[in-house]
Coordinates of C-alpha atoms and ligand atoms in Angstrom, one line a residue:
M443 CA -0.4 0.2 0.2
A444 CA 1.7 3.4 -0.8
L445 CA 2.3 5.1 2.1
K446 CA 0.6 8.9 2.1
L447 CA 2.5 11.3 5.1
H448 CA 2.2 15.2 5.1
N449 CA 5.6 17.0 3.7
T450 CA 5.6 20.4 5.5
L451 CA 7.3 22.0 1.7
Q452 CA 2.9 21.1 0.5
R453 CA 1.5 23.5 3.6
D454 CA -2.1 22.6 3.3
K455 CA -2.5 20.2 -0.4
G456 CA -3.6 16.8 2.0
L457 CA -1.7 14.1 1.9
Q458 CA 2.1 13.0 -0.8
E459 CA 2.4 9.6 -1.9
F460 CA 6.3 9.1 -0.3
V461 CA 8.2 7.9 -3.5
P462 CA 12.2 7.5 -3.1
L463 CA 13.8 10.2 -4.4
D464 CA 16.2 6.7 -5.7
P465 CA 16.0 5.7 -9.4
Q466 CA 15.1 1.7 -7.9
K467 CA 13.4 2.9 -5.1
K468 CA 14.0 1.0 -2.5
K469 CA 17.5 3.8 -0.9
V470 CA 15.8 5.9 1.7
G471 CA 17.7 8.9 3.3
M472 CA 16.3 10.1 6.5
Y473 CA 17.7 13.0 8.6
C474 CA 15.9 13.5 11.9
C475 CA 17.6 16.7 14.0
G476 CA 18.8 15.3 17.3
P477 CA 19.4 16.2 20.7
T478 CA 21.2 19.4 21.4
V479 CA 23.2 18.2 24.5
Y480 CA 23.5 21.0 27.1
D481 CA 20.8 18.7 29.9
F482 CA 18.9 15.6 29.6
A483 CA 16.3 14.7 27.2
H484 CA 12.8 15.5 28.5
I485 CA 9.7 14.0 27.7
G486 CA 8.6 15.7 25.2
N487 CA 12.8 15.9 22.8
W488 CA 11.0 12.2 23.1
R489 CA 8.3 12.3 21.7
T490 CA 9.5 13.5 18.7
F491 CA 12.4 10.8 19.1
V492 CA 10.0 8.9 18.6
F493 CA 8.2 9.7 16.2
A494 CA 11.7 9.4 14.0
D495 CA 11.4 5.8 15.1
L496 CA 8.2 5.4 13.9
V497 CA 8.9 6.6 11.0
R498 CA 12.1 4.9 9.7
R499 CA 9.6 1.3 11.2
T500 CA 7.5 2.1 8.9
L501 CA 9.6 3.1 5.5
E502 CA 11.3 -0.5 6.2
F503 CA 8.9 -2.7 7.5
S504 CA 7.5 -0.8 3.7
G505 CA 10.6 -2.7 2.8
Y506 CA 12.6 0.1 2.6
D507 CA 16.3 0.5 2.6
V508 CA 16.4 3.7 5.1
T509 CA 19.4 5.8 6.2
H510 CA 18.8 7.3 9.6
V511 CA 20.9 10.4 10.3
M512 CA 20.8 11.8 13.4
N513 CA 23.3 14.4 14.2
I514 CA 24.5 15.9 18.1
T515 CA 23.9 19.2 18.5
D516 CA 27.5 19.5 21.0
V517 CA 28.5 23.5 20.2
E518 CA 26.0 26.0 20.8
D519 CA 24.4 29.1 22.1
K520 CA 23.4 26.8 25.4
I521 CA 26.1 24.9 25.7
I522 CA 28.9 27.1 25.6
K523 CA 27.3 29.3 28.2
R524 CA 27.3 26.0 30.6
V525 CA 30.4 25.2 29.8
R526 CA 31.8 28.9 31.4
E527 CA 29.5 28.5 33.9
Q528 CA 30.3 25.1 35.2
K529 CA 34.7 25.7 34.0
T530 CA 34.6 23.1 32.3
T531 CA 35.7 21.3 28.9
L532 CA 33.1 21.5 26.0
R533 CA 34.1 18.2 25.1
E534 CA 33.5 16.8 28.9
F535 CA 30.4 18.4 29.3
T536 CA 28.4 17.9 25.4
G537 CA 29.8 13.6 26.7
K538 CA 27.7 12.5 29.8
F539 CA 24.4 14.0 28.8
E540 CA 24.9 12.6 24.8
T541 CA 26.0 9.4 26.6
A542 CA 22.7 10.1 28.3
F543 CA 20.8 10.6 25.3
L544 CA 22.3 7.4 24.2
D545 CA 20.7 4.8 26.7
D546 CA 17.1 6.6 26.9
L547 CA 17.4 6.1 23.0
K548 CA 18.0 2.5 23.5
A549 CA 15.2 2.2 26.6
L550 CA 13.3 3.7 25.3
G551 CA 13.3 0.8 22.2
C552 CA 14.4 3.1 20.0
R553 CA 16.3 2.0 17.2
E554 CA 19.7 3.3 16.8
P555 CA 20.3 5.4 13.4
H556 CA 22.7 4.5 11.2
Q557 CA 24.9 7.4 12.0
K558 CA 25.5 9.8 15.1
P559 CA 28.3 12.9 13.4
R560 CA 28.6 15.6 15.4
A561 CA 29.0 18.8 15.3
T562 CA 32.9 19.4 16.6
E563 CA 33.5 16.6 14.4
H564 CA 32.7 18.7 11.2
I565 CA 33.9 21.9 11.0
A566 CA 36.0 21.3 7.9
E567 CA 32.9 20.3 6.5
I568 CA 30.5 23.6 8.3
I569 CA 33.6 26.2 6.9
A570 CA 33.7 24.9 3.2
L571 CA 29.6 25.2 2.7
I572 CA 30.9 28.6 4.4
E573 CA 32.7 29.7 2.0
K574 CA 31.0 28.3 -0.9
L575 CA 27.8 30.7 -0.3
V576 CA 30.2 33.5 0.2
A577 CA 31.2 32.5 -3.1
R578 CA 27.6 32.8 -4.2
G579 CA 27.6 36.2 -2.9
V580 CA 24.3 34.8 -0.6
A581 CA 26.8 35.5 3.3
Y582 CA 28.8 38.3 3.5
K583 CA 31.3 39.1 6.8
A584 CA 30.1 41.3 8.9
A585 CA 32.2 44.3 11.3
D586 CA 31.5 42.6 13.6
G587 CA 33.5 39.5 12.5
S588 CA 31.4 37.3 11.7
V589 CA 29.7 35.2 8.5
Y590 CA 26.0 36.5 8.3
F591 CA 23.1 34.6 5.8
S592 CA 22.3 37.7 3.2
I593 CA 18.5 37.1 2.9
E594 CA 18.2 40.2 0.8
K595 CA 20.8 38.1 -1.4
Y596 CA 19.4 35.1 -1.6
R597 CA 16.0 36.3 -3.0
G598 CA 17.9 38.1 -4.8
C599 CA 19.5 35.1 -6.9
G600 CA 15.4 33.7 -7.4
C601 CA 15.4 31.7 -4.8
C602 CA 12.4 31.6 -2.5
Y603 CA 12.8 32.1 2.3
G604 CA 9.7 31.2 3.6
Q605 CA 9.3 27.2 2.4
L606 CA 7.7 25.5 5.3
L607 CA 5.8 28.8 7.1
K608 CA 4.6 32.1 5.3
L609 CA 6.8 34.4 6.5
N610 CA 5.7 38.6 6.1
L611 CA 9.2 39.0 4.7
D612 CA 8.0 43.1 3.4
E613 CA 8.1 43.4 6.6
M614 CA 12.1 42.9 6.5
R615 CA 14.7 45.6 7.6
A616 CA 17.7 45.3 4.8
G617 CA 21.0 45.1 6.4
E618 CA 19.1 43.7 10.7
R619 CA 20.4 40.8 11.7
V620 CA 20.5 37.9 14.4
A621 CA 22.7 36.8 15.8
S622 CA 21.7 34.1 18.0
D623 CA 20.7 30.5 17.2
E624 CA 16.6 30.8 18.0
Y625 CA 14.6 33.9 17.3
E626 CA 10.8 34.5 16.6
K627 CA 9.0 34.8 13.2
E628 CA 8.5 38.1 13.5
S629 CA 12.6 38.9 13.2
V630 CA 13.5 37.6 10.0
A631 CA 16.3 38.9 9.6
D632 CA 20.3 37.7 7.8
F633 CA 21.2 35.1 11.1
A634 CA 24.6 34.2 11.6
L635 CA 27.2 31.1 10.6
W636 CA 30.1 32.0 11.7
K637 CA 30.9 33.3 14.6
A638 CA 33.4 35.5 15.1
R639 CA 34.7 34.8 19.0
V640 CA 33.9 36.7 21.7
P641 CA 35.6 36.5 25.2
E642 CA 32.6 34.7 26.6
D643 CA 33.0 31.9 24.0
G644 CA 36.4 30.7 26.4
E645 CA 38.5 28.2 25.2
V646 CA 35.4 26.6 22.2
F647 CA 36.1 28.1 19.4
W648 CA 38.8 27.4 16.0
P649 CA 40.6 28.8 12.9
S650 CA 38.8 29.1 10.0
P651 CA 39.6 32.2 6.9
F652 CA 37.1 33.8 8.1
G653 CA 38.8 34.3 11.5
E654 CA 38.9 32.7 14.9
G655 CA 36.0 31.3 16.3
R656 CA 32.8 28.6 16.3
P657 CA 29.1 27.9 13.5
G658 CA 25.6 28.7 13.8
W659 CA 23.4 25.8 15.1
H660 CA 21.5 26.1 12.2
I661 CA 24.4 25.4 9.5
E662 CA 26.1 22.3 11.4
C663 CA 22.4 20.1 10.3
S664 CA 23.2 21.3 6.7
A665 CA 26.8 20.8 7.0
M666 CA 25.9 16.6 8.2
S667 CA 23.2 16.1 6.3
I668 CA 25.3 16.8 2.6
K669 CA 28.0 14.5 4.2
A670 CA 25.8 12.1 5.2
L671 CA 23.0 11.8 2.6
G672 CA 23.8 13.2 -0.6
E673 CA 22.9 17.0 -1.3
T674 CA 20.0 16.1 -2.2
F675 CA 18.0 13.2 -0.4
D676 CA 14.4 12.3 0.9
L677 CA 13.1 13.4 4.1
H678 CA 14.1 15.1 6.9
L679 CA 12.1 16.0 10.6
G680 CA 11.9 17.5 14.1
G681 CA 9.5 18.9 16.2
E682 CA 7.1 22.1 15.0
D683 CA 9.2 24.2 17.1
L684 CA 11.9 23.8 14.4
K685 CA 10.2 25.1 11.4
F686 CA 11.2 28.4 12.2
P687 CA 13.8 29.5 11.9
H688 CA 15.8 26.5 12.6
H689 CA 14.3 24.4 9.4
E690 CA 13.9 27.4 7.0
D691 CA 17.3 28.8 7.0
E692 CA 18.7 24.5 6.7
I693 CA 16.7 24.7 3.0
A694 CA 18.4 28.4 2.8
Q695 CA 21.9 27.6 3.8
S696 CA 21.8 24.7 1.6
E697 CA 20.2 25.3 -1.4
G698 CA 22.3 28.5 -1.2
A699 CA 25.6 27.0 -2.4
T700 CA 24.5 23.5 -4.3
G701 CA 21.7 25.0 -6.2
K702 CA 19.5 22.7 -5.7
P703 CA 16.4 21.5 -3.7
F704 CA 17.6 19.8 -0.3
V705 CA 15.1 18.1 0.9
K706 CA 12.1 16.5 -0.9
F707 CA 10.0 15.8 1.8
W708 CA 9.6 17.7 5.1
L709 CA 7.8 16.0 8.6
H710 CA 6.9 17.7 12.0
G711 CA 6.0 16.3 15.4
A712 CA 2.9 17.6 17.0
H713 CA 4.3 19.1 20.3
L714 CA 3.7 17.8 23.8
L715 CA 2.5 18.8 27.1
V716 CA 2.8 17.8 30.1
E717 CA -0.9 17.9 32.2
G718 CA -2.3 20.0 30.1
K719 CA 0.3 22.7 29.9
K720 CA 4.0 23.4 28.1
M721 CA 6.5 22.0 30.2
S722 CA 8.1 23.8 32.0
K723 CA 10.1 23.3 35.6
S724 CA 9.0 26.1 38.1
L725 CA 5.2 24.0 37.2
G726 CA 6.8 20.9 38.5
N727 CA 6.0 18.7 35.2
F728 CA 9.0 19.0 33.4
F729 CA 10.4 15.3 33.3
T730 CA 13.1 13.5 32.0
L731 CA 12.6 9.8 31.2
R732 CA 14.6 9.4 34.7
D733 CA 12.5 11.0 36.7
L734 CA 9.0 8.6 35.5
L735 CA 11.9 5.1 35.1
A736 CA 12.4 6.6 39.1
K737 CA 8.6 6.4 39.1
G738 CA 8.3 2.7 38.8
F739 CA 7.4 3.0 34.4
T740 CA 9.5 1.5 32.5
G741 CA 10.6 2.7 28.6
R742 CA 8.0 0.0 26.8
E743 CA 5.7 2.2 28.8
V744 CA 6.6 5.5 27.9
R745 CA 7.3 4.5 24.4
Y746 CA 3.5 2.9 24.9
L747 CA 1.8 6.5 25.2
L748 CA 4.9 9.0 23.3
L749 CA 3.2 6.5 20.0
T750 CA -0.8 6.5 20.7
A751 CA -2.0 10.0 19.7
H752 CA -1.4 10.5 16.4
Y753 CA 2.4 12.7 15.1
R754 CA 0.6 16.4 14.2
E755 CA -2.0 15.8 17.0
T756 CA -0.7 18.3 20.7
F757 CA -0.6 14.8 22.5
N758 CA -1.3 15.2 26.3
F759 CA 1.1 13.3 28.6
T760 CA -0.2 12.7 32.2
L761 CA 0.6 10.0 34.9
D762 CA -2.5 8.7 34.3
G763 CA -2.1 7.8 31.3
L764 CA 1.2 6.5 31.8
A765 CA -1.0 3.6 34.1
G766 CA -3.3 3.1 31.1
A767 CA 0.6 2.6 29.4
K768 CA 1.2 -0.4 32.0
S769 CA -2.9 -1.9 32.1
A770 CA -2.9 -1.6 28.0
L771 CA 0.5 -3.3 27.4
G772 CA 0.0 -6.5 30.6
R773 CA -3.4 -6.9 27.9
I774 CA -1.2 -7.4 25.0
D775 CA 2.0 -8.6 27.1
E776 CA -1.0 -11.6 27.9
C777 CA -2.6 -12.0 24.7
V778 CA 0.8 -12.9 24.0
G779 CA 1.8 -14.8 26.6
K780 CA -0.9 -17.9 25.4
L781 CA -0.2 -17.7 21.8
R782 CA 3.3 -18.4 23.1
E783 CA 1.9 -22.1 25.1
I784 CA 0.0 -22.7 22.8
A785 CA 2.3 -21.9 19.9
G786 CA 4.8 -24.2 21.6
G787 CA 7.7 -24.8 19.8
T788 CA 5.8 -24.8 16.3
T789 CA 6.7 -22.1 13.6
A790 CA 4.8 -20.9 10.3
A791 CA 4.2 -17.9 8.2
P792 CA 2.7 -15.2 9.8
N793 CA -1.8 -14.5 9.4
T794 CA -2.2 -11.9 6.6
K795 CA -4.9 -9.8 8.4
L796 CA -3.5 -8.1 10.9
A797 CA -0.1 -7.1 9.0
E798 CA -2.5 -6.0 5.9
Q799 CA -5.1 -4.1 7.8
F800 CA -1.3 -2.0 10.4
S801 CA -0.4 -0.6 7.2
A802 CA -2.9 0.2 5.5
A803 CA -3.8 2.5 8.2
L804 CA -0.1 3.8 8.7
A805 CA -0.1 4.8 5.4
D806 CA -2.6 7.0 5.7
D807 CA 0.2 9.4 7.4
L808 CA 0.9 7.0 9.7
N809 CA -2.8 6.7 11.6
I810 CA -1.4 5.2 14.9
S811 CA -4.2 5.6 16.5
A812 CA -5.6 3.6 13.7
A813 CA -3.3 0.8 14.3
W814 CA -3.4 0.3 18.1
A815 CA -7.0 0.2 16.7
V816 CA -6.3 -2.4 14.9
V817 CA -3.9 -3.9 17.6
F818 CA -6.8 -4.5 20.3
E819 CA -9.3 -5.8 17.7
W820 CA -7.4 -8.4 17.1
V821 CA -6.0 -8.7 20.9
R822 CA -9.7 -9.3 21.5
E823 CA -10.6 -11.7 19.0
T824 CA -7.6 -13.6 19.4
N825 CA -8.8 -14.0 23.8
K826 CA -11.6 -15.2 21.7
R827 CA -10.3 -17.9 20.1
I828 CA -8.0 -18.6 22.8
A829 CA -10.9 -19.1 25.3
D830 CA -12.9 -21.2 22.9
S831 CA -9.8 -23.5 22.7
S832 CA -10.2 -23.0 19.1
L833 CA -6.4 -21.8 18.0
S834 CA -4.6 -24.8 16.8
A835 CA -0.8 -24.4 18.2
N836 CA 0.3 -23.7 13.9
D837 CA -3.2 -21.2 14.1
A838 CA -1.1 -19.5 17.2
A839 CA 2.4 -20.2 15.2
A840 CA 0.8 -18.1 12.9
A841 CA -1.1 -15.2 14.8
L842 CA 2.5 -14.5 16.9
A843 CA 4.2 -14.7 14.1
A844 CA 1.5 -11.6 12.5
W845 CA 2.4 -9.7 16.4
E846 CA 6.2 -9.8 15.7
K847 CA 5.9 -8.4 12.0
V848 CA 3.5 -4.8 13.6
D849 CA 5.9 -5.8 16.5
S850 CA 8.7 -4.9 14.0
V851 CA 6.8 -1.7 14.3
L852 CA 5.7 -0.7 17.4
G853 CA 8.9 -1.9 19.3
V854 CA 6.1 -2.6 22.2
G855 CA 6.4 -6.7 22.3
A856 CA 7.7 -8.0 25.7
K857 CA 10.4 -10.7 24.9
A858 CA 9.7 -13.9 25.3
E859 CA 11.4 -16.0 28.1
A860 CA 15.0 -17.3 27.6
E861 CA 15.1 -20.2 26.0
A862 CA 16.6 -23.0 28.4
P863 CA 19.7 -24.0 27.8
A864 CA 20.5 -27.4 25.6
E865 CA 21.7 -29.5 29.6
I866 CA 18.7 -28.0 31.3
L867 CA 16.9 -29.7 28.6
A868 CA 18.2 -32.4 28.7
L869 CA 17.6 -31.9 32.9
A870 CA 14.0 -31.8 32.2
E871 CA 13.2 -34.9 29.8
A872 CA 15.6 -37.0 32.4
R873 CA 13.1 -35.9 34.8
S874 CA 10.3 -36.7 33.3
A875 CA 11.2 -39.9 32.8
A876 CA 12.3 -40.5 35.6
K877 CA 8.4 -39.6 37.0
K878 CA 7.2 -41.9 34.2
A879 CA 9.0 -45.2 36.1
K880 CA 8.0 -43.5 39.0
D881 CA 11.5 -43.4 40.3
F882 CA 10.2 -39.7 42.7
K883 CA 13.4 -40.5 45.0
R884 CA 15.7 -39.5 41.4
S885 CA 13.2 -37.2 39.0
D886 CA 13.1 -34.2 42.8
A887 CA 17.3 -35.0 42.6
I888 CA 16.8 -33.8 38.9
R889 CA 14.7 -30.5 40.4
D890 CA 16.8 -29.8 42.5
E891 CA 19.6 -30.0 40.6
L892 CA 17.6 -27.2 38.6
K893 CA 16.6 -25.3 41.0
A894 CA 20.6 -25.0 41.5
K895 CA 21.5 -24.4 38.4
G896 CA 19.2 -21.1 37.9
W897 CA 16.1 -23.3 36.1
V898 CA 12.3 -24.0 37.8
I899 CA 10.1 -27.4 36.4
D900 CA 6.6 -25.9 36.5
D901 CA 4.2 -29.4 35.5
T902 CA 1.5 -28.1 33.9
P903 CA -2.1 -29.6 32.3
K904 CA -0.1 -28.8 29.1
G905 CA 3.3 -31.1 29.8
I906 CA 6.0 -29.3 31.6
K907 CA 7.4 -25.8 31.7
L908 CA 10.7 -24.8 32.8
R909 CA 11.5 -21.0 34.6
K910 CA 14.3 -19.1 35.1
L911 CA 14.4 -18.5 39.4
Ligands
AMP1391 P1 17.3 20.1 21.3 O1 17.3 18.9 21.9 O2 15.7 21.2 21.5 O3 17.6 20.4 20.0 O4 15.7 18.9 20.9 C1 15.5 17.7 20.5 C2 14.1 18.1 18.8 O5 12.9 18.4 21.1 C3 13.9 18.7 18.7 O6 13.3 18.4 17.3 C4 12.5 19.8 19.4 O7 11.8 19.8 17.7 C5 12.0 18.5 20.1 N1 11.0 19.4 21.0 C6 11.3 20.1 22.3 N2 10.5 20.3 23.1 C7 9.8 19.9 22.5 C8 8.3 19.4 23.0 N3 7.5 19.7 23.9 N4 7.2 18.0 22.3 C9 8.0 17.7 21.8 N5 8.4 17.8 20.8 C10 9.4 18.9 21.1
ZN1392 ZN1 19.2 20.7 12.7

């Protein structure tokens, strides 16, 4: 089924069928703006990264060969401020938050991006890109020693600034500049590509043909994405707050330097509110993943909850919602656990119905609510058949295989119980033989031996079951 997505470049023109640039229609290049590693990522940030993981998994499920790139922003205004305040080095400061971010990404069941470029390791590429922009006449060095992107010159070349959202460029005053990495829509102005070294930067600077300094945030993403995926690539993602200025500036820098279209599809995830409010430390609703784990929730539960709402809808995250996630996952786990019991060791090709309905839901701009409805209807029907004892081992194995296919996108399934090693299986068989021969002394001795090796044997109406202690 053709995958249709809401491409921000198309604004209100409705959904657009996703067709990769690759002439073979197989390879897909996908870039998601990564974390700014100046603190632990909060639950809002995680909504965006789990959304990116859903996009990647959906594309892989659809048979595409995806290269997923997520940068690490390890030099930027907020980082430099904290490095200065904490009297530490850039690498030491960003390193601990980068490690924490990657640990959390794993805890949330996200597939690791294939490439995780760091801005500080791409200074040469950044400088080369700025040089191109200067050579093409769309960037200039100002009296403060910094290099700025000229929106007027860029538009003068027939290029469009304001592709992702409508900007009132007529109100722009020529020559106005903005040096900070983040600014409001009202301040459309020339933005910094290279920031000249100032005393507050401390030791955070690099030499360049424009003088000592450091890159602006926006140019980092243009340089890293072009290096990893080429001058034109398929998909670029991020939270909706990044549309302006960050993504608009990425387009201007990239298209200004290469003269080619930068990205075919732009996807933006809506923001997350917590208990109905914008997250803030003073409101006490600012959660990191670690805060939620400390309250006894699991990464799987958080992932489930973040995946319950459509990516273009604002989502209200609540602790009650997380408790609900626990019970919803419990229903799936129970059903899948019973299927495993009935299937025993039997394997079978997946049933097609579940996966077909599920992928039809996702093909409609990742309609996750419809996809969950398909899953829970399947749980209900499967439970009914389990209760009727109308599932053979083969039926159960086919149902399990279908669930595993669907879960390759959702990523919330509990792992099957650990397989017992051959030595344990042999002991279990010897115990069954001893019991059959009514040699209870031997069967008890084997049970004790298994226990000493960390395994418990349960006698159930359907035979024995091995459990790890
Ligand atoms: P940052 O580390 O601040 O650069 O943000 C990383 C990602 O999280 C970006 O794609 C942001 O758009 C996204 N983001 C920030 N706040 C929220 C929020 N409240 N809800 C959803 N995404 C967010
Ligand atoms: Zn970016």
